[in-house]
Amino acid sequence: MDGEGKRGKAVIVGGSIAGISCAHALTLAGWDVLVLEKTPSSPTGSPTGAGLGLNSFSQQIIQSWLPHSKQQQLLHNTTIPLTIDQNHVTDSEKKVHCALTRDESFNFRAAHWADLHGLLYTALPSDIFLWGHLFLSFHVVDGKGSVIVKAEVLETGKVVEIVGDLLVAADGCLSSIRQKYLPDFKLRYSGYCAWRGVLDFSKIENSETITGIRKAYPDLGKCLYFDMASGTHTVLYELQNKRLNWVWFVNQPEPEVKGTSVTMKVNSDMIQKMQQEAEKVLIPEFVKVIKETREPFLNFIYDSDPLEKIFWDNVVLVGDAAHPTTPHCVRSTNMSILDAAVLGKCLEKWGAQKLESALEEYQFIRLPVTSKQVLHARRLGRLKQGLVLPDRDPFDPKLIRPEDHQELLVRNTPFFNDVPSSLGLIPSGCL
């Protein structure tokens, strides 16, 4: 709220983690918010999505958003610690692997997407969410005093107009809002896709599959495992409530992306072929986990060269709309949460009457950081997938060099422990 007492109104397009984080941060900054989301209702309690990692500062930010100690405890109860970042090398011919690097001061926590989303959603007033509202278009009113957003109510087909002071684009890597300002923008295909899945082992805890994977990866429950073979790598870690989150990255030509998602629903033939290919390169214990996972899905992995701007007039980009990134530095969700927190503090500092100054400061703080992190994640992904890099030979797990070891660690991501000075107002008890 500014010196004249005017409350700003923000319209947030997108109700995933980035959008819901902005709803928290902007509400605490004294703004009124509305969140437009095309899905018909909150996904709370659903098996939607997969695993993600929260760094220590994201955990602290989330704690500052939760109003009661009981809710703060829920963050701890819905996540499990990831205190170790470990890289393995797999011999695909002998079907064995060995440890390569180990960082025992990792200080992340693992969450399921739906669990984190549900926690953040239930801590907000339900009336700020407009579910089943498909964003159509927007225009900034002359003089930059307000922005008018059009959305379709999917249940009725009615088109509604919503007026706000600020439009927050939290509409993902394929952002249609970004496209209006950058019509020639195109995502950059990484050269590989990712098979992903979550295995619920609550009813097979003593099975050969689970005892085998725990023997092969003995620190499951506290470790983020990366396993590299020739031209590929995997990710494995445990989630709360007896679930295993796995990812398998596969080099392949760019697929045809249809619609507004980079996730593909797959059929049984595709799954069977994927499982057969996994048997050729992965250790048997990992293959069994893949085979027992219901409804695995396929992500196309994209990023983009860093943008030169992330706001125009009273429109601002956050999350994947601002910085599409590959997942190898475990940054995407953490970037979105930090975007929201910084944006909220800038808006609180400058007030609705000095919106341009607030957005300039947000861009000044976040753009240099996210740009370097996106490029580092791109490099790390290409390294682990054995793809060409301009300054070195392709990575060969069989010829691992000592100088390669440190390059594989997540903590070498630029600004890994960076805390923006603008966030100094977070309650000290949360830090």
CSV table of C-alpha atoms in Angstrom, one decimal:
chain,number,residue,atom,x,y,z
A,1,MET,CA,0.0,0.0,0.0
A,2,ASP,CA,1.4,3.4,-0.9
A,3,GLY,CA,1.4,6.7,1.0
A,4,GLU,CA,-2.0,7.7,-0.3
A,5,GLY,CA,-3.6,4.5,1.0
A,6,LYS,CA,-4.5,3.1,-2.4
A,7,ARG,CA,-4.5,-0.7,-2.6
A,8,GLY,CA,-3.2,-2.1,-5.8
A,9,LYS,CA,-5.0,-4.9,-7.6
A,10,ALA,CA,-3.1,-7.6,-9.4
A,11,VAL,CA,-4.5,-10.1,-11.9
A,12,ILE,CA,-2.3,-13.3,-11.9
A,13,VAL,CA,-2.7,-15.5,-14.9
A,14,GLY,CA,-1.8,-19.1,-14.0
A,15,GLY,CA,-2.5,-21.0,-10.8
A,16,SER,CA,0.5,-23.3,-10.6
A,17,ILE,CA,3.3,-22.9,-8.1
A,18,ALA,CA,4.5,-19.6,-9.6
A,19,GLY,CA,1.0,-18.0,-9.6
A,20,ILE,CA,0.0,-19.2,-6.2
A,21,SER,CA,3.4,-18.0,-4.8
A,22,CYS,CA,2.7,-14.6,-6.2
A,23,ALA,CA,-0.7,-14.6,-4.7
A,24,HIS,CA,0.9,-15.1,-1.3
A,25,ALA,CA,3.6,-12.5,-1.8
A,26,LEU,CA,1.4,-9.8,-3.2
A,27,THR,CA,-1.3,-10.3,-0.6
A,28,LEU,CA,1.3,-9.8,2.1
A,29,ALA,CA,2.5,-6.7,0.3
A,30,GLY,CA,-1.0,-5.2,0.7
A,31,TRP,CA,-2.3,-5.9,-2.8
A,32,ASP,CA,-5.7,-7.3,-3.8
A,33,VAL,CA,-5.2,-10.3,-6.1
A,34,LEU,CA,-7.2,-12.5,-8.4
A,35,VAL,CA,-5.8,-15.7,-9.9
A,36,LEU,CA,-7.1,-16.9,-13.2
A,37,GLU,CA,-6.6,-20.6,-13.9
A,38,LYS,CA,-8.1,-22.7,-16.7
A,39,THR,CA,-8.4,-26.0,-14.8
A,40,PRO,CA,-11.9,-26.4,-13.3
A,41,SER,CA,-10.9,-26.8,-9.7
A,42,SER,CA,-7.9,-26.9,-7.3
A,43,PRO,CA,-5.8,-30.1,-7.8
A,44,THR,CA,-5.4,-30.4,-4.0
A,45,GLY,CA,-5.3,-34.1,-3.1
A,46,SER,CA,-4.8,-35.3,-6.7
A,47,PRO,CA,-1.8,-37.3,-7.9
A,48,THR,CA,-1.1,-34.5,-10.5
A,49,GLY,CA,2.6,-33.8,-11.3
A,50,ALA,CA,5.8,-35.3,-9.9
A,51,GLY,CA,8.5,-34.5,-7.5
A,52,LEU,CA,10.4,-31.3,-6.9
A,53,GLY,CA,13.2,-30.0,-4.6
A,54,LEU,CA,13.0,-27.0,-2.3
A,55,ASN,CA,16.2,-25.3,-1.3
A,56,SER,CA,16.6,-23.9,2.2
A,57,PHE,CA,15.6,-20.4,1.2
A,58,SER,CA,12.5,-21.4,-0.6
A,59,GLN,CA,11.5,-23.3,2.5
A,60,GLN,CA,12.0,-20.2,4.6
A,61,ILE,CA,10.0,-18.1,2.2
A,62,ILE,CA,7.1,-20.6,2.3
A,63,GLN,CA,7.2,-20.6,6.1
A,64,SER,CA,6.9,-16.8,6.0
A,65,TRP,CA,3.7,-17.1,4.0
A,66,LEU,CA,2.0,-19.6,6.2
A,67,PRO,CA,0.2,-17.8,9.0
A,68,HIS,CA,0.0,-20.4,11.8
A,69,SER,CA,2.5,-22.7,13.4
A,70,LYS,CA,0.3,-25.7,12.6
A,71,GLN,CA,0.4,-24.8,8.9
A,72,GLN,CA,4.1,-24.3,9.1
A,73,GLN,CA,4.5,-27.8,10.5
A,74,LEU,CA,2.6,-29.0,7.4
A,75,LEU,CA,5.5,-28.0,5.2
A,76,HIS,CA,7.8,-30.3,7.2
A,77,ASN,CA,5.2,-33.0,7.2
A,78,THR,CA,4.6,-33.0,3.5
A,79,THR,CA,8.3,-33.0,2.5
A,80,ILE,CA,11.3,-35.2,3.3
A,81,PRO,CA,14.9,-34.1,3.6
A,82,LEU,CA,17.4,-34.2,0.8
A,83,THR,CA,20.7,-33.7,2.6
A,84,ILE,CA,22.9,-35.4,0.1
A,85,ASP,CA,23.5,-34.7,-3.6
A,86,GLN,CA,25.2,-37.7,-5.1
A,87,ASN,CA,26.3,-38.5,-8.7
A,88,HIS,CA,26.9,-42.1,-9.9
A,89,VAL,CA,28.3,-43.5,-13.1
A,90,THR,CA,26.7,-46.5,-14.6
A,91,ASP,CA,28.4,-49.1,-16.8
A,92,SER,CA,25.5,-50.0,-19.2
A,93,GLU,CA,27.3,-53.2,-20.4
A,94,LYS,CA,27.9,-54.7,-16.9
A,95,LYS,CA,24.7,-53.1,-15.4
A,96,VAL,CA,26.6,-51.8,-12.4
A,97,HIS,CA,27.2,-48.3,-11.0
A,98,CYS,CA,29.5,-46.6,-8.6
A,99,ALA,CA,29.5,-43.3,-6.7
A,100,LEU,CA,31.4,-40.4,-8.2
A,101,THR,CA,30.6,-37.3,-6.1
A,102,ARG,CA,28.9,-36.8,-2.8
A,103,ASP,CA,27.8,-33.5,-1.2
A,104,GLU,CA,26.5,-34.1,2.3
A,105,SER,CA,25.5,-30.5,3.0
A,106,PHE,CA,22.7,-30.2,0.4
A,107,ASN,CA,19.9,-28.9,2.7
A,108,PHE,CA,17.0,-29.4,0.3
A,109,ARG,CA,13.6,-31.0,0.9
A,110,ALA,CA,11.6,-33.1,-1.6
A,111,ALA,CA,8.0,-32.5,-2.2
A,112,HIS,CA,5.3,-33.8,-4.5
A,113,TRP,CA,3.9,-31.0,-6.8
A,114,ALA,CA,0.3,-31.6,-5.7
A,115,ASP,CA,1.3,-31.7,-2.0
A,116,LEU,CA,3.1,-28.3,-2.2
A,117,HIS,CA,0.4,-26.8,-4.3
A,118,GLY,CA,-2.3,-27.9,-1.8
A,119,LEU,CA,-0.4,-26.5,1.1
A,120,LEU,CA,0.0,-23.1,-0.5
A,121,TYR,CA,-3.6,-23.1,-1.8
A,122,THR,CA,-5.3,-23.9,1.5
A,123,ALA,CA,-3.4,-21.0,3.2
A,124,LEU,CA,-5.0,-18.4,0.9
A,125,PRO,CA,-8.6,-17.1,0.8
A,126,SER,CA,-10.5,-19.3,-1.7
A,127,ASP,CA,-12.4,-16.4,-3.2
A,128,ILE,CA,-9.2,-15.0,-4.9
A,129,PHE,CA,-9.1,-18.0,-7.3
A,130,LEU,CA,-11.2,-18.0,-10.5
A,131,TRP,CA,-11.0,-21.7,-11.5
A,132,GLY,CA,-12.2,-22.7,-15.0
A,133,HIS,CA,-11.3,-19.3,-16.4
A,134,LEU,CA,-9.3,-19.4,-19.7
A,135,PHE,CA,-7.2,-16.4,-20.3
A,136,LEU,CA,-7.9,-14.9,-23.7
A,137,SER,CA,-6.3,-11.5,-24.0
A,138,PHE,CA,-5.4,-8.2,-22.3
A,139,HIS,CA,-4.7,-4.6,-23.1
A,140,VAL,CA,-3.1,-1.8,-21.2
A,141,VAL,CA,-5.2,1.2,-20.9
A,142,ASP,CA,-3.7,4.4,-22.3
A,143,GLY,CA,-1.6,6.2,-19.7
A,144,LYS,CA,-0.6,2.8,-18.2
A,145,GLY,CA,-3.0,3.3,-15.3
A,146,SER,CA,-4.6,-0.1,-15.6
A,147,VAL,CA,-4.8,-3.3,-17.5
A,148,ILE,CA,-8.0,-5.0,-18.7
A,149,VAL,CA,-7.9,-8.8,-18.9
A,150,LYS,CA,-10.4,-10.9,-20.8
A,151,ALA,CA,-11.1,-14.5,-19.9
A,152,GLU,CA,-13.6,-17.2,-20.8
A,153,VAL,CA,-15.6,-19.0,-18.1
A,154,LEU,CA,-15.3,-22.5,-19.5
A,155,GLU,CA,-18.4,-23.8,-17.8
A,156,THR,CA,-20.7,-21.3,-19.5
A,157,GLY,CA,-18.7,-19.9,-22.4
A,158,LYS,CA,-19.2,-16.4,-21.1
A,159,VAL,CA,-16.4,-13.9,-21.6
A,160,VAL,CA,-15.6,-11.6,-18.6
A,161,GLU,CA,-13.4,-8.6,-18.3
A,162,ILE,CA,-11.3,-8.0,-15.2
A,163,VAL,CA,-9.6,-4.7,-14.5
A,164,GLY,CA,-6.4,-4.5,-12.5
A,165,ASP,CA,-3.4,-2.3,-11.9
A,166,LEU,CA,-0.9,-5.1,-12.6
A,167,LEU,CA,-0.9,-8.2,-14.8
A,168,VAL,CA,1.3,-11.0,-13.5
A,169,ALA,CA,2.2,-13.6,-16.2
A,170,ALA,CA,2.6,-16.9,-14.4
A,171,ASP,CA,1.4,-18.8,-17.5
A,172,GLY,CA,4.5,-21.1,-17.9
A,173,CYS,CA,7.2,-21.6,-20.5
A,174,LEU,CA,4.7,-21.3,-23.4
A,175,SER,CA,3.4,-18.0,-22.0
A,176,SER,CA,0.9,-16.3,-24.3
A,177,ILE,CA,1.3,-13.0,-22.4
A,178,ARG,CA,5.1,-13.0,-23.1
A,179,GLN,CA,4.3,-13.7,-26.8
A,180,LYS,CA,2.4,-10.4,-27.2
A,181,TYR,CA,5.6,-8.5,-26.3
A,182,LEU,CA,8.1,-10.9,-27.9
A,183,PRO,CA,6.2,-12.2,-31.0
A,184,ASP,CA,9.4,-13.8,-32.4
A,185,PHE,CA,10.3,-15.6,-29.2
A,186,LYS,CA,10.8,-19.3,-29.5
A,187,LEU,CA,11.8,-21.9,-27.0
A,188,ARG,CA,15.1,-23.7,-27.5
A,189,TYR,CA,14.9,-27.5,-27.6
A,190,SER,CA,17.5,-29.1,-25.4
A,191,GLY,CA,18.1,-32.2,-27.6
A,192,TYR,CA,16.5,-34.6,-25.1
A,193,CYS,CA,13.2,-35.5,-23.5
A,194,ALA,CA,12.5,-36.9,-20.0
A,195,TRP,CA,10.4,-39.9,-19.0
A,196,ARG,CA,9.0,-39.2,-15.5
A,197,GLY,CA,7.0,-41.1,-13.0
A,198,VAL,CA,6.1,-41.5,-9.3
A,199,LEU,CA,6.0,-45.1,-7.9
A,200,ASP,CA,3.7,-45.5,-4.9
A,201,PHE,CA,5.3,-48.4,-3.1
A,202,SER,CA,3.1,-48.2,0.1
A,203,LYS,CA,1.6,-51.6,-0.7
A,204,ILE,CA,4.8,-53.2,-2.0
A,205,GLU,CA,7.2,-52.0,0.6
A,206,ASN,CA,8.8,-55.4,1.1
A,207,SER,CA,8.8,-56.4,-2.6
A,208,GLU,CA,11.9,-57.4,-4.5
A,209,THR,CA,11.6,-54.1,-6.5
A,210,ILE,CA,11.8,-51.9,-3.4
A,211,THR,CA,14.4,-54.0,-1.5
A,212,GLY,CA,16.5,-54.0,-4.6
A,213,ILE,CA,16.3,-50.3,-5.3
A,214,ARG,CA,17.1,-49.5,-1.6
A,215,LYS,CA,20.2,-51.8,-1.8
A,216,ALA,CA,21.3,-50.1,-5.0
A,217,TYR,CA,20.6,-46.6,-3.6
A,218,PRO,CA,21.0,-47.0,0.2
A,219,ASP,CA,20.5,-43.3,1.1
A,220,LEU,CA,17.0,-43.1,-0.4
A,221,GLY,CA,15.0,-40.9,1.9
A,222,LYS,CA,17.7,-38.3,2.3
A,223,CYS,CA,19.6,-38.3,-1.0
A,224,LEU,CA,19.1,-36.8,-4.5
A,225,TYR,CA,20.7,-39.3,-6.9
A,226,PHE,CA,22.0,-38.5,-10.4
A,227,ASP,CA,23.1,-41.6,-12.3
A,228,MET,CA,25.0,-41.1,-15.6
A,229,ALA,CA,25.5,-43.6,-18.4
A,230,SER,CA,26.8,-43.1,-21.9
A,231,GLY,CA,24.6,-40.4,-23.5
A,232,THR,CA,21.9,-40.4,-20.8
A,233,HIS,CA,21.3,-39.9,-17.1
A,234,THR,CA,18.6,-40.5,-14.5
A,235,VAL,CA,17.3,-38.8,-11.3
A,236,LEU,CA,15.9,-40.7,-8.3
A,237,TYR,CA,14.7,-39.6,-4.9
A,238,GLU,CA,12.1,-40.5,-2.3
A,239,LEU,CA,8.9,-38.5,-1.6
A,240,GLN,CA,6.7,-38.4,1.5
A,241,ASN,CA,4.1,-41.2,1.9
A,242,LYS,CA,6.2,-44.0,0.4
A,243,ARG,CA,6.7,-42.7,-3.1
A,244,LEU,CA,9.7,-42.8,-5.4
A,245,ASN,CA,10.2,-40.0,-8.0
A,246,TRP,CA,12.3,-40.9,-11.0
A,247,VAL,CA,13.4,-39.2,-14.2
A,248,TRP,CA,15.1,-40.7,-17.3
A,249,PHE,CA,16.6,-38.3,-19.8
A,250,VAL,CA,16.7,-39.6,-23.4
A,251,ASN,CA,18.4,-37.9,-26.4
A,252,GLN,CA,16.1,-37.6,-29.4
A,253,PRO,CA,15.1,-35.2,-32.2
A,254,GLU,CA,12.7,-32.4,-31.3
A,255,PRO,CA,9.1,-33.7,-31.2
A,256,GLU,CA,6.1,-31.7,-32.4
A,257,VAL,CA,4.6,-29.8,-29.5
A,258,LYS,CA,0.8,-29.4,-29.7
A,259,GLY,CA,-1.4,-27.2,-27.6
A,260,THR,CA,-0.1,-25.4,-24.5
A,261,SER,CA,1.9,-28.1,-22.7
A,262,VAL,CA,5.3,-29.6,-23.1
A,263,THR,CA,4.0,-32.8,-21.4
A,264,MET,CA,2.8,-35.6,-23.6
A,265,LYS,CA,0.3,-38.3,-22.6
A,266,VAL,CA,1.7,-41.6,-23.8
A,267,ASN,CA,0.2,-44.9,-24.9
A,268,SER,CA,1.0,-48.4,-23.9
A,269,ASP,CA,3.1,-49.0,-27.0
A,270,MET,CA,5.3,-46.0,-26.2
A,271,ILE,CA,5.7,-47.1,-22.6
A,272,GLN,CA,6.6,-50.7,-23.6
A,273,LYS,CA,9.3,-49.4,-26.0
A,274,MET,CA,10.7,-47.1,-23.3
A,275,GLN,CA,11.0,-49.9,-20.9
A,276,GLN,CA,12.8,-52.1,-23.5
A,277,GLU,CA,15.3,-49.2,-24.1
A,278,ALA,CA,15.8,-48.8,-20.4
A,279,GLU,CA,16.8,-52.4,-20.0
A,280,LYS,CA,19.7,-51.7,-22.4
A,281,VAL,CA,21.3,-48.8,-20.5
A,282,LEU,CA,20.1,-48.7,-16.9
A,283,ILE,CA,20.8,-51.0,-13.9
A,284,PRO,CA,18.1,-53.7,-13.4
A,285,GLU,CA,16.9,-52.2,-10.0
A,286,PHE,CA,16.0,-48.9,-11.7
A,287,VAL,CA,14.3,-50.7,-14.6
A,288,LYS,CA,12.1,-52.6,-12.2
A,289,VAL,CA,11.0,-49.3,-10.6
A,290,ILE,CA,10.1,-47.9,-14.0
A,291,LYS,CA,8.1,-51.0,-15.0
A,292,GLU,CA,6.1,-50.9,-11.8
A,293,THR,CA,5.2,-47.2,-12.1
A,294,ARG,CA,1.6,-46.5,-13.2
A,295,GLU,CA,1.1,-43.8,-15.9
A,296,PRO,CA,4.6,-42.5,-16.6
A,297,PHE,CA,4.6,-39.5,-18.8
A,298,LEU,CA,7.0,-37.7,-21.2
A,299,ASN,CA,8.3,-34.1,-20.8
A,300,PHE,CA,9.9,-32.3,-23.7
A,301,ILE,CA,12.9,-30.4,-22.2
A,302,TYR,CA,13.1,-26.8,-23.4
A,303,ASP,CA,14.7,-23.6,-22.1
A,304,SER,CA,15.4,-20.2,-23.7
A,305,ASP,CA,18.3,-17.8,-24.1
A,306,PRO,CA,17.9,-15.2,-21.2
A,307,LEU,CA,15.4,-12.4,-21.9
A,308,GLU,CA,16.5,-8.8,-22.0
A,309,LYS,CA,13.3,-7.6,-20.2
A,310,ILE,CA,10.8,-9.3,-18.0
A,311,PHE,CA,8.3,-6.4,-17.6
A,312,TRP,CA,6.5,-4.0,-19.9
A,313,ASP,CA,4.2,-1.2,-18.8
A,314,ASN,CA,2.3,-2.8,-15.9
A,315,VAL,CA,2.8,-6.4,-17.1
A,316,VAL,CA,5.4,-8.6,-15.5
A,317,LEU,CA,6.7,-12.1,-16.1
A,318,VAL,CA,7.4,-14.6,-13.3
A,319,GLY,CA,8.5,-18.3,-13.1
A,320,ASP,CA,8.8,-20.2,-16.4
A,321,ALA,CA,7.3,-17.4,-18.3
A,322,ALA,CA,10.3,-15.2,-17.3
A,323,HIS,CA,13.0,-17.9,-17.6
A,324,PRO,CA,12.3,-21.3,-19.1
A,325,THR,CA,14.9,-23.6,-17.8
A,326,THR,CA,16.1,-27.2,-17.9
A,327,PRO,CA,15.7,-29.0,-14.6
A,328,HIS,CA,19.3,-30.0,-13.9
A,329,CYS,CA,20.1,-27.5,-11.2
A,330,VAL,CA,16.8,-28.1,-9.3
A,331,ARG,CA,16.0,-24.5,-9.8
A,332,SER,CA,12.6,-24.1,-11.7
A,333,THR,CA,10.3,-24.2,-8.6
A,334,ASN,CA,12.9,-22.3,-6.5
A,335,MET,CA,13.2,-19.6,-9.1
A,336,SER,CA,9.4,-19.2,-9.2
A,337,ILE,CA,9.1,-18.9,-5.4
A,338,LEU,CA,12.0,-16.4,-5.2
A,339,ASP,CA,10.5,-14.4,-8.1
A,340,ALA,CA,7.3,-14.1,-6.2
A,341,ALA,CA,9.0,-13.1,-2.9
A,342,VAL,CA,11.1,-10.4,-4.6
A,343,LEU,CA,8.2,-9.0,-6.6
A,344,GLY,CA,6.1,-8.8,-3.4
A,345,LYS,CA,8.8,-6.9,-1.5
A,346,CYS,CA,9.4,-4.5,-4.5
A,347,LEU,CA,5.6,-3.7,-4.7
A,348,GLU,CA,5.4,-3.3,-0.9
A,349,LYS,CA,8.4,-0.9,-1.0
A,350,TRP,CA,7.2,1.3,-3.9
A,351,GLY,CA,3.4,1.1,-3.7
A,352,ALA,CA,0.8,1.0,-6.4
A,353,GLN,CA,1.5,4.6,-7.4
A,354,LYS,CA,5.1,3.8,-8.3
A,355,LEU,CA,4.5,0.5,-10.1
A,356,GLU,CA,7.2,1.1,-12.7
A,357,SER,CA,9.9,1.7,-10.1
A,358,ALA,CA,8.8,-1.5,-8.4
A,359,LEU,CA,9.0,-3.5,-11.6
A,360,GLU,CA,12.3,-2.0,-12.5
A,361,GLU,CA,13.8,-3.1,-9.2
A,362,TYR,CA,12.3,-6.6,-9.5
A,363,GLN,CA,13.9,-6.9,-13.0
A,364,PHE,CA,17.2,-5.5,-11.7
A,365,ILE,CA,17.4,-8.0,-8.9
A,366,ARG,CA,16.1,-11.2,-10.7
A,367,LEU,CA,17.2,-11.0,-14.3
A,368,PRO,CA,21.0,-11.3,-13.8
A,369,VAL,CA,20.5,-14.2,-11.4
A,370,THR,CA,18.1,-16.2,-13.4
A,371,SER,CA,20.0,-15.6,-16.7
A,372,LYS,CA,23.1,-17.2,-15.3
A,373,GLN,CA,21.2,-20.1,-13.7
A,374,VAL,CA,19.4,-20.9,-16.9
A,375,LEU,CA,22.7,-21.1,-18.9
A,376,HIS,CA,24.4,-23.1,-16.1
A,377,ALA,CA,21.5,-25.6,-16.1
A,378,ARG,CA,21.7,-25.9,-19.9
A,379,ARG,CA,25.4,-26.6,-19.7
A,380,LEU,CA,25.0,-29.2,-16.9
A,381,GLY,CA,22.2,-31.0,-18.9
A,382,ARG,CA,24.3,-31.2,-22.0
A,383,LEU,CA,27.3,-32.4,-20.0
A,384,LYS,CA,25.3,-35.2,-18.3
A,385,GLN,CA,23.7,-36.2,-21.6
A,386,GLY,CA,27.0,-36.5,-23.4
A,387,LEU,CA,26.1,-33.7,-25.9
A,388,VAL,CA,28.5,-31.2,-27.6
A,389,LEU,CA,29.8,-28.3,-25.6
A,390,PRO,CA,31.9,-25.5,-27.1
A,391,ASP,CA,34.8,-25.7,-24.7
A,392,ARG,CA,35.2,-29.4,-24.0
A,393,ASP,CA,34.8,-32.9,-25.4
A,394,PRO,CA,31.5,-34.7,-24.8
A,395,PHE,CA,31.3,-36.2,-21.4
A,396,ASP,CA,32.1,-39.9,-21.3
A,397,PRO,CA,31.3,-41.6,-18.0
A,398,LYS,CA,33.9,-44.3,-18.7
A,399,LEU,CA,36.6,-41.7,-19.0
A,400,ILE,CA,35.7,-39.5,-16.0
A,401,ARG,CA,38.3,-36.9,-15.1
A,402,PRO,CA,38.9,-35.5,-11.6
A,403,GLU,CA,38.2,-32.0,-12.9
A,404,ASP,CA,34.7,-33.2,-14.0
A,405,HIS,CA,33.7,-34.1,-10.4
A,406,GLN,CA,33.0,-30.6,-9.1
A,407,GLU,CA,31.3,-29.5,-12.2
A,408,LEU,CA,28.5,-32.1,-11.6
A,409,LEU,CA,27.5,-30.8,-8.2
A,410,VAL,CA,24.3,-28.8,-7.9
A,411,ARG,CA,25.8,-26.4,-5.4
A,412,ASN,CA,28.1,-25.0,-8.1
A,413,THR,CA,25.0,-23.3,-9.7
A,414,PRO,CA,25.6,-19.5,-9.8
A,415,PHE,CA,24.0,-17.7,-6.9
A,416,PHE,CA,23.2,-21.1,-5.2
A,417,ASN,CA,22.9,-19.6,-1.8
A,418,ASP,CA,22.1,-16.0,-2.9
A,419,VAL,CA,19.6,-14.2,-0.7
A,420,PRO,CA,18.4,-10.9,-2.3
A,421,SER,CA,18.8,-7.9,0.1
A,422,SER,CA,15.2,-6.9,-0.8
A,423,LEU,CA,14.0,-9.9,1.2
A,424,GLY,CA,15.5,-8.6,4.4
A,425,LEU,CA,12.1,-8.0,5.8
A,426,ILE,CA,11.2,-11.7,6.0
A,427,PRO,CA,10.6,-12.4,9.7
A,428,SER,CA,13.9,-13.3,11.3
A,429,GLY,CA,12.4,-16.4,12.9
A,430,CYS,CA,11.9,-17.8,9.5
A,431,LEU,CA,15.6,-17.5,8.4
